[in-house]
Amino acid sequence: MNAGSGSRFVATPPPNLPLSERESAETEWSEEPMSPTGRLMEDVGVHIVAMLGLGIPLNLPVFRAGIEKELLPRYPRFSSIQVMDDSTGGKPRWVRTTVNLDDHIMVPKVNPTAVASDPEKAVEDYVAALTTVPMDRRRPLWDFHFLDFPTSKATSTMVLRIHHSIGDGMSFMTLFVASSCSTDDPSKQAAMPPPPKRTGPIYQRQPRPPLSSGKALLMWAFSYLVLAWHTLVDGVLLVATVLFLCDPRTLFTRADRGRKAHLCKRFVHRSLSLDDIKFIKNVVNCTINDVLVGVTSAAISQYYFRKSGDINTKKICLRSFLLVDARPVSSRQTCVSKVETGNRFSGLICPFHIALHDDPLEHVRRAKRLMDRKKNSLEVMLTRLVGEFLVKYLSVKIGAFFLRLFLTRTTIMLSNVVGPAEHITLCGHPVVFMAGSVYGQPQALTVHYENYGNTIEITLAVDDVQFPDCHQLLDDFGESVRLIKDAASLHIVK
């Protein structure tokens, strides 16, 4: 059921922007070409799903007013459609259009019996069914779905579905922060986590030491040789993956191995303690991302050995495509006066070893060594450049073909989005949790982490047929955090 009064809305830049930025926004937001990455997402058909638990019952007029006042003006692609531009050889462009909010806001009637018996499953079933419904391309490619009944974690649930060609997870996260306020102090904007030590992409060049320091200068020069070697190896593996290199078949491999995918994706999620993750990080002296990669390796290992009954402890190597935000980390900070649109992400191959370890901390240690190695490579930049080259100089069809081929030969998609450091109130509704993921990608399993306040929400997007016991797999992630934390505590005692 659509909600609202049938009003139409033309987005304009928010009035609180400085005059210079407002004039610039009015000029830039009229039309713009679609980026190569956006065109790839368009052709592959990847969509983003964000599930937000609300702390109060739905107040539709208030939320609707917030969408009109905050979200639409700040994100012009919410008010744009894709139009083929004959003057540029048929390349698509974003063109502004009038938005009828009734086409984008839904308050469905969910079976009351299903809600009464298991409200969490009712939400899951609704979102899973949503992945089988195509979006109307005559309108901007986004929609809100409000499930106005309580679950164990929230009073009501908002589901935002967006086509990935409009933007990526980080651009939408900064949009939410820019359009919201702190729940604890409504007079302030919510704070993003403090930036990491680096200020640029995953790899940064080391400053050259003084010429008088012979040994340091020699090590600096040697580091560039190592960088070149690692980049060459990673580049060869990327090409080999596209051409012939496949992961071994396991119960995580998509059943049809690259042919027609199952239409339905199911999303399950739960909260992990950010303090527990930080505790493990400090013990191992690594990053939060290293811990999450290690937890993922431990969880899929635990699930595999229980499910398969395999008693052979020989390591099995499965690879994931790890998404990496290519923006400077400074763009994640609190005061976001102008939200950056579009897709600015790349990726790298992140191997996981399915193995049994006497010390659960070994999963994190291995993850740290792996990520340290990846930080000494230009693989992220290379992946992005190759994708843009294929789209710009060959065609989007060829680029999408190679992307699908690459993804079908890896087993898992993995991502981690940095969220607000405190709870936010969005469009007049306090948000108690955020759980995001994607669908449309070839892999049968996608693991997505998203920190929010003092928690990290893990969301699994699974093939609904291949993983009927997906909640057991989700339990393995929580159990893996507990086991690794206990091992870290014993490590301190020793």
XYZ file of C-alpha atoms in Angstrom:
494
model
C 0.000 0.000 0.000
C 1.393 3.406 -0.922
C 1.353 6.115 1.678
C 0.805 9.819 1.439
C -1.358 12.386 -0.214
C -0.113 12.203 -3.780
C 2.142 15.256 -3.522
C 5.009 15.773 -5.930
C 8.345 17.120 -4.874
C 11.272 18.710 -6.700
C 14.413 18.560 -4.572
C 16.465 21.703 -4.069
C 19.677 22.128 -2.064
C 19.125 22.443 1.697
C 18.676 26.099 2.727
C 21.245 25.797 5.538
C 24.115 25.321 3.076
C 26.521 28.256 2.673
C 25.635 30.423 -0.322
C 28.711 29.426 -2.326
C 28.013 25.685 -1.833
C 24.308 26.168 -2.537
C 24.988 27.904 -5.866
C 27.527 25.204 -6.777
C 25.041 22.466 -5.884
C 22.284 24.017 -7.993
C 24.660 24.001 -10.987
C 26.063 20.512 -10.467
C 22.796 18.797 -9.632
C 21.044 19.405 -12.947
C 22.646 16.605 -14.988
C 25.730 14.442 -14.657
C 27.115 11.411 -16.474
C 26.962 8.032 -14.790
C 30.359 6.894 -13.511
C 32.000 3.711 -14.879
C 31.453 1.956 -11.540
C 27.815 3.055 -11.489
C 27.333 1.700 -14.998
C 28.815 -1.630 -13.902
C 26.424 -1.799 -10.944
C 23.563 -0.947 -13.299
C 24.379 -3.733 -15.727
C 25.123 -6.381 -13.076
C 21.943 -5.432 -11.189
C 23.261 -4.986 -7.646
C 20.928 -3.419 -5.050
C 21.527 -2.136 -1.525
C 19.152 -3.005 1.313
C 19.339 -1.060 4.593
C 17.199 -2.212 7.522
C 16.849 0.379 10.270
C 15.191 -0.468 13.576
C 13.209 2.487 14.936
C 12.727 3.202 18.620
C 9.153 4.505 18.285
C 6.097 3.564 16.225
C 6.033 4.969 12.712
C 4.856 8.577 12.424
C 4.467 8.679 8.660
C 3.818 12.435 8.231
C 6.939 13.263 10.264
C 9.117 10.763 8.410
C 7.725 11.910 5.081
C 8.500 15.528 5.916
C 12.041 14.502 6.894
C 12.539 12.751 3.548
C 11.404 15.879 1.714
C 13.440 18.296 3.832
C 16.661 16.365 4.452
C 17.240 13.278 2.316
C 16.048 14.353 -1.127
C 17.739 17.767 -1.206
C 21.047 16.402 0.018
C 21.210 13.473 -2.392
C 20.285 14.593 -5.920
C 20.246 11.075 -7.360
C 17.186 10.366 -5.233
C 15.499 12.858 -7.594
C 17.111 11.623 -10.819
C 16.477 8.982 -13.431
C 18.831 7.356 -15.906
C 18.564 8.681 -19.455
C 20.574 7.496 -22.463
C 22.494 10.422 -23.935
C 22.709 10.170 -27.748
C 25.225 13.031 -27.871
C 27.772 10.901 -25.975
C 27.274 7.683 -27.908
C 24.383 6.359 -25.881
C 26.055 6.677 -22.478
C 23.616 7.048 -19.565
C 23.280 10.268 -17.623
C 21.515 11.237 -14.405
C 18.743 13.712 -15.184
C 16.630 15.458 -12.557
C 12.931 14.632 -12.437
C 9.897 15.328 -10.294
C 9.501 12.848 -7.434
C 6.105 11.550 -6.398
C 6.718 10.265 -2.875
C 3.676 8.009 -3.094
C 5.648 5.922 -5.600
C 8.496 5.449 -3.134
C 6.917 5.103 0.321
C 5.171 1.843 1.181
C 3.449 0.738 4.380
C 2.540 -2.876 3.544
C -0.100 -4.952 5.289
C 1.761 -7.944 6.700
C -0.148 -11.065 7.716
C -1.088 -10.404 11.394
C -0.861 -14.118 12.226
C 2.735 -14.228 10.977
C 3.575 -11.074 12.908
C 2.056 -12.414 16.119
C 3.842 -15.769 15.923
C 7.318 -14.509 14.925
C 7.741 -10.802 14.101
C 11.470 -11.181 13.286
C 10.692 -13.844 10.684
C 7.891 -11.683 9.310
C 10.440 -8.921 8.673
C 12.904 -11.405 7.170
C 10.265 -12.885 4.859
C 9.144 -9.453 3.683
C 12.682 -8.290 2.871
C 13.486 -11.612 1.179
C 10.393 -11.282 -1.007
C 11.442 -7.724 -1.830
C 14.591 -9.026 -3.532
C 12.412 -10.747 -6.141
C 10.505 -7.573 -7.071
C 12.155 -5.452 -9.798
C 12.325 -1.685 -9.449
C 10.429 0.624 -11.818
C 13.094 2.274 -13.976
C 10.766 5.060 -15.000
C 11.248 6.479 -11.500
C 14.259 7.171 -9.250
C 15.581 3.784 -8.145
C 14.867 3.788 -4.409
C 11.947 3.037 -2.098
C 11.124 3.037 1.629
C 9.151 0.211 3.238
C 7.814 0.703 6.766
C 6.932 -2.365 8.830
C 4.995 -0.809 11.687
C 5.034 -3.590 14.276
C 7.421 -4.352 17.151
C 10.203 -6.921 17.106
C 12.580 -7.952 19.876
C 15.029 -5.214 18.877
C 12.848 -2.340 17.663
C 9.388 -0.814 17.874
C 9.115 -0.595 14.085
C 11.377 -1.276 11.109
C 12.262 0.784 8.064
C 13.669 -0.942 4.969
C 15.387 1.217 2.364
C 16.057 -0.402 -1.007
C 18.358 1.421 -3.427
C 19.905 0.477 -6.731
C 23.689 0.391 -6.321
C 24.187 2.563 -9.402
C 22.904 5.515 -7.337
C 25.708 5.259 -4.772
C 27.602 3.044 -2.355
C 27.264 2.264 1.331
C 29.595 5.009 2.522
C 27.792 7.737 0.566
C 24.474 6.678 2.093
C 26.005 6.499 5.564
C 27.275 10.078 5.303
C 23.833 11.044 4.004
C 22.193 9.557 7.108
C 24.632 11.368 9.386
C 24.228 14.684 7.566
C 20.438 14.392 7.690
C 20.111 13.340 11.331
C 20.875 14.501 14.838
C 22.289 12.891 17.949
C 19.641 10.994 19.894
C 21.252 12.021 23.191
C 21.509 15.685 22.172
C 19.060 16.618 19.383
C 20.754 20.009 18.995
C 23.894 18.336 17.618
C 24.708 16.276 14.594
C 25.705 12.676 15.269
C 29.445 12.006 15.406
C 31.334 9.628 13.157
C 34.149 7.559 14.702
C 37.563 9.242 14.924
C 39.624 8.814 11.758
C 42.357 6.186 11.573
C 45.996 7.204 11.357
C 46.026 7.077 7.589
C 44.379 9.892 5.644
C 44.237 8.365 2.175
C 43.455 5.017 0.519
C 44.490 1.657 1.941
C 48.019 2.142 0.598
C 50.081 5.288 1.275
C 53.593 6.063 0.153
C 56.138 6.367 2.900
C 57.947 9.729 3.051
C 61.517 9.603 1.790
C 64.079 9.739 4.605
C 66.945 12.292 4.534
C 69.638 11.562 1.941
C 72.206 11.480 4.734
C 70.523 8.444 6.282
C 71.991 5.695 4.109
C 70.415 2.626 5.757
C 66.961 4.219 6.045
C 67.152 5.371 2.429
C 68.072 1.854 1.300
C 65.108 0.377 3.212
C 62.838 3.016 1.712
C 63.951 2.090 -1.808
C 63.587 -1.615 -1.019
C 60.010 -1.035 0.172
C 59.136 0.135 -3.337
C 60.555 -3.040 -4.833
C 58.410 -5.070 -2.423
C 55.399 -2.927 -3.345
C 55.987 -3.528 -7.048
C 56.393 -7.286 -6.512
C 53.241 -7.620 -4.426
C 51.271 -5.552 -6.944
C 52.509 -7.745 -9.790
C 51.551 -10.936 -7.959
C 48.118 -9.583 -7.047
C 47.570 -8.385 -10.618
C 48.413 -11.823 -12.012
C 45.993 -13.443 -9.539
C 43.242 -11.019 -10.596
C 43.747 -11.916 -14.259
C 43.992 -15.619 -13.472
C 40.731 -15.461 -11.519
C 38.939 -13.926 -14.487
C 40.396 -16.487 -16.887
C 40.416 -19.792 -15.042
C 41.233 -19.738 -11.293
C 38.277 -20.941 -9.202
C 37.843 -21.662 -5.518
C 37.377 -25.322 -4.561
C 33.781 -26.434 -4.345
C 32.449 -26.401 -0.804
C 29.050 -25.967 0.812
C 29.635 -22.196 0.516
C 29.966 -22.336 -3.275
C 26.895 -21.163 -5.138
C 25.104 -24.287 -6.226
C 24.712 -23.331 -9.904
C 28.333 -22.144 -10.212
C 27.716 -19.072 -12.367
C 24.520 -20.042 -14.149
C 21.128 -18.622 -13.305
C 21.066 -17.518 -9.675
C 18.310 -18.235 -7.216
C 16.058 -15.222 -7.170
C 15.567 -14.890 -3.434
C 18.093 -13.583 -0.914
C 17.526 -13.743 2.831
C 19.051 -11.270 5.263
C 19.763 -12.193 8.878
C 21.608 -9.981 11.327
C 22.666 -9.587 14.933
C 24.643 -7.191 17.105
C 28.210 -7.794 18.249
C 29.864 -5.813 21.026
C 32.269 -3.190 19.678
C 34.082 -3.274 23.042
C 34.761 -6.999 22.568
C 36.153 -6.352 19.083
C 38.345 -3.525 20.402
C 39.579 -5.745 23.245
C 40.718 -8.391 20.741
C 42.250 -5.682 18.557
C 44.340 -4.347 21.422
C 45.563 -7.795 22.472
C 46.677 -8.757 18.953
C 47.823 -5.191 18.132
C 45.890 -5.007 14.888
C 42.939 -3.096 13.410
C 39.214 -3.620 13.862
C 39.013 -4.712 10.237
C 41.672 -7.376 10.905
C 39.587 -8.718 13.794
C 36.445 -8.858 11.644
C 38.280 -10.753 8.900
C 39.561 -13.185 11.551
C 36.073 -13.609 13.059
C 34.695 -14.363 9.591
C 37.360 -17.003 9.020
C 36.636 -18.602 12.408
C 32.866 -18.583 11.880
C 32.856 -20.153 8.422
C 35.384 -22.750 9.646
C 33.155 -23.632 12.588
C 30.094 -23.887 10.344
C 31.946 -25.948 7.738
C 33.301 -28.618 10.072
C 29.980 -28.996 11.899
C 27.907 -29.089 8.719
C 30.171 -31.290 6.597
C 31.322 -33.660 9.324
C 34.791 -33.441 7.783
C 37.474 -34.489 10.278
C 40.346 -33.656 7.939
C 42.028 -30.552 9.339
C 43.869 -29.812 6.098
C 43.377 -26.153 5.356
C 40.919 -25.204 2.611
C 41.458 -21.796 1.029
C 38.377 -19.855 -0.029
C 38.569 -16.339 -1.395
C 36.334 -13.377 -0.777
C 35.994 -10.149 -2.693
C 36.612 -7.536 -0.010
C 35.074 -4.149 -0.819
C 37.235 -1.141 0.049
C 36.129 2.500 0.245
C 38.380 4.558 -2.050
C 37.505 7.894 -0.443
C 39.842 9.795 1.869
C 38.876 8.991 5.443
C 38.408 12.720 6.114
C 35.120 12.533 4.175
C 33.649 10.313 6.921
C 33.724 12.972 9.596
C 30.890 14.635 11.414
C 30.199 17.898 9.610
C 29.033 16.732 6.198
C 27.580 19.830 4.577
C 27.615 18.367 1.082
C 27.174 14.612 0.766
C 29.303 13.046 -1.954
C 27.222 10.986 -4.337
C 28.177 8.023 -6.449
C 30.250 4.886 -6.164
C 33.845 5.301 -5.050
C 34.853 1.840 -3.993
C 37.238 -0.810 -5.162
C 38.106 -4.260 -3.914
C 40.744 -6.879 -3.327
C 40.928 -10.645 -3.069
C 40.916 -11.698 0.573
C 41.573 -15.429 1.153
C 40.051 -17.306 4.081
C 41.470 -20.528 5.432
C 38.938 -23.055 6.691
C 40.950 -24.662 9.436
C 40.897 -25.861 13.024
C 43.207 -24.001 15.395
C 43.941 -24.910 18.990
C 44.203 -21.174 19.696
C 41.209 -19.220 18.253
C 43.394 -16.093 18.202
C 45.290 -17.645 15.306
C 42.418 -16.694 13.000
C 42.981 -13.025 13.848
C 46.763 -13.297 13.637
C 46.490 -14.797 10.164
C 44.057 -12.071 9.158
C 46.490 -9.410 10.377
C 49.356 -10.886 8.354
C 47.133 -11.058 5.298
C 45.873 -7.480 5.585
C 49.383 -6.157 6.299
C 50.458 -7.848 3.077
C 47.526 -6.337 1.158
C 48.378 -2.861 2.472
C 51.765 -3.257 0.801
C 50.217 -3.623 -2.653
C 48.415 -1.415 -5.158
C 45.795 -4.111 -5.778
C 42.934 -1.821 -4.719
C 43.969 0.886 -7.180
C 44.649 -1.686 -9.906
C 41.207 -3.265 -9.537
C 39.508 0.113 -9.853
C 41.602 1.197 -12.842
C 40.967 -2.055 -14.727
C 37.215 -1.794 -14.167
C 37.094 1.816 -15.344
C 39.266 0.999 -18.368
C 36.967 -1.813 -19.494
C 33.880 0.383 -19.267
C 35.394 3.517 -20.803
C 37.363 2.008 -23.675
C 35.553 -1.238 -24.449
C 31.945 -1.304 -23.246
C 29.890 -1.636 -20.097
C 28.701 -5.045 -21.307
C 32.264 -6.331 -21.502
C 33.115 -4.808 -18.117
C 30.026 -6.352 -16.507
C 30.795 -9.729 -18.128
C 34.293 -9.808 -16.616
C 33.002 -8.592 -13.246
C 30.406 -11.381 -13.087
C 33.030 -13.903 -14.164
C 35.378 -12.691 -11.439
C 32.706 -12.775 -8.735
C 31.473 -16.256 -9.646
C 35.001 -17.592 -9.166
C 35.254 -16.265 -5.623
C 33.111 -17.655 -2.814
C 32.211 -14.794 -0.466
C 31.644 -11.054 -0.679
C 32.832 -9.144 2.401
C 32.392 -5.493 3.344
C 32.623 -3.202 6.343
C 31.006 0.246 6.567
C 31.946 2.822 9.195
C 28.837 4.261 10.853
C 28.020 6.875 13.504
C 29.783 6.662 16.845
C 26.506 7.367 18.639
C 22.827 6.688 18.077
C 21.077 8.985 15.639
C 17.551 10.267 15.155
C 16.598 10.196 11.486
C 13.551 12.111 10.256
C 12.195 12.376 13.796
C 12.643 8.673 14.599
C 15.442 7.340 16.859
C 17.378 4.533 15.170
C 18.218 1.597 17.458
C 20.114 -0.503 14.898
C 21.376 -0.395 11.310
C 21.797 -3.532 9.218
C 22.782 -3.199 5.573
C 23.709 -5.543 2.766
C 23.383 -6.069 -0.991
C 21.735 -8.484 -3.390
C 22.139 -9.210 -7.083
C 25.769 -10.367 -6.781
C 26.608 -13.943 -7.847
C 27.962 -15.245 -4.528
C 25.689 -17.349 -2.325
C 27.060 -15.700 0.843
C 27.727 -12.030 1.602
C 29.065 -10.898 4.984
C 28.571 -7.244 5.882
C 29.708 -5.448 9.046
C 28.462 -2.024 10.088
C 29.427 -0.291 13.305
C 26.779 1.808 15.010
C 27.270 3.327 18.444
C 28.871 0.720 20.710
C 27.862 -2.242 18.536
C 28.824 -3.814 15.240
C 25.899 -5.218 13.305
C 26.722 -8.258 11.214
C 24.376 -8.998 8.309
C 24.478 -12.175 6.246
C 22.893 -12.155 2.810
C 22.417 -15.778 1.818
C 20.874 -17.789 -0.958
C 17.516 -18.679 0.535
C 17.596 -22.218 -0.871
C 21.253 -23.027 -0.249
C 21.341 -21.863 3.394
C 18.085 -22.906 5.061
C 19.985 -22.968 8.384
C 21.402 -19.446 7.977
C 20.615 -18.627 11.622
C 23.040 -21.340 12.716
C 25.709 -19.717 10.573
C 24.849 -16.383 12.182
C 25.204 -18.008 15.629
C 28.696 -19.146 14.640
C 29.786 -15.526 14.243
C 28.648 -14.663 17.756
C 30.259 -17.828 19.145
C 33.512 -17.091 17.306
C 33.722 -13.625 18.876
C 33.207 -15.197 22.312
C 35.883 -17.870 21.758
C 38.415 -15.389 20.385
C 37.737 -12.953 23.228
C 38.205 -15.731 25.813
C 41.485 -16.697 24.144
C 42.587 -13.054 24.229
C 41.775 -12.880 27.943
C 43.903 -15.986 28.616
C 46.684 -14.439 26.568
C 46.713 -11.411 28.895
C 46.781 -13.650 31.974
C 49.763 -15.554 30.626
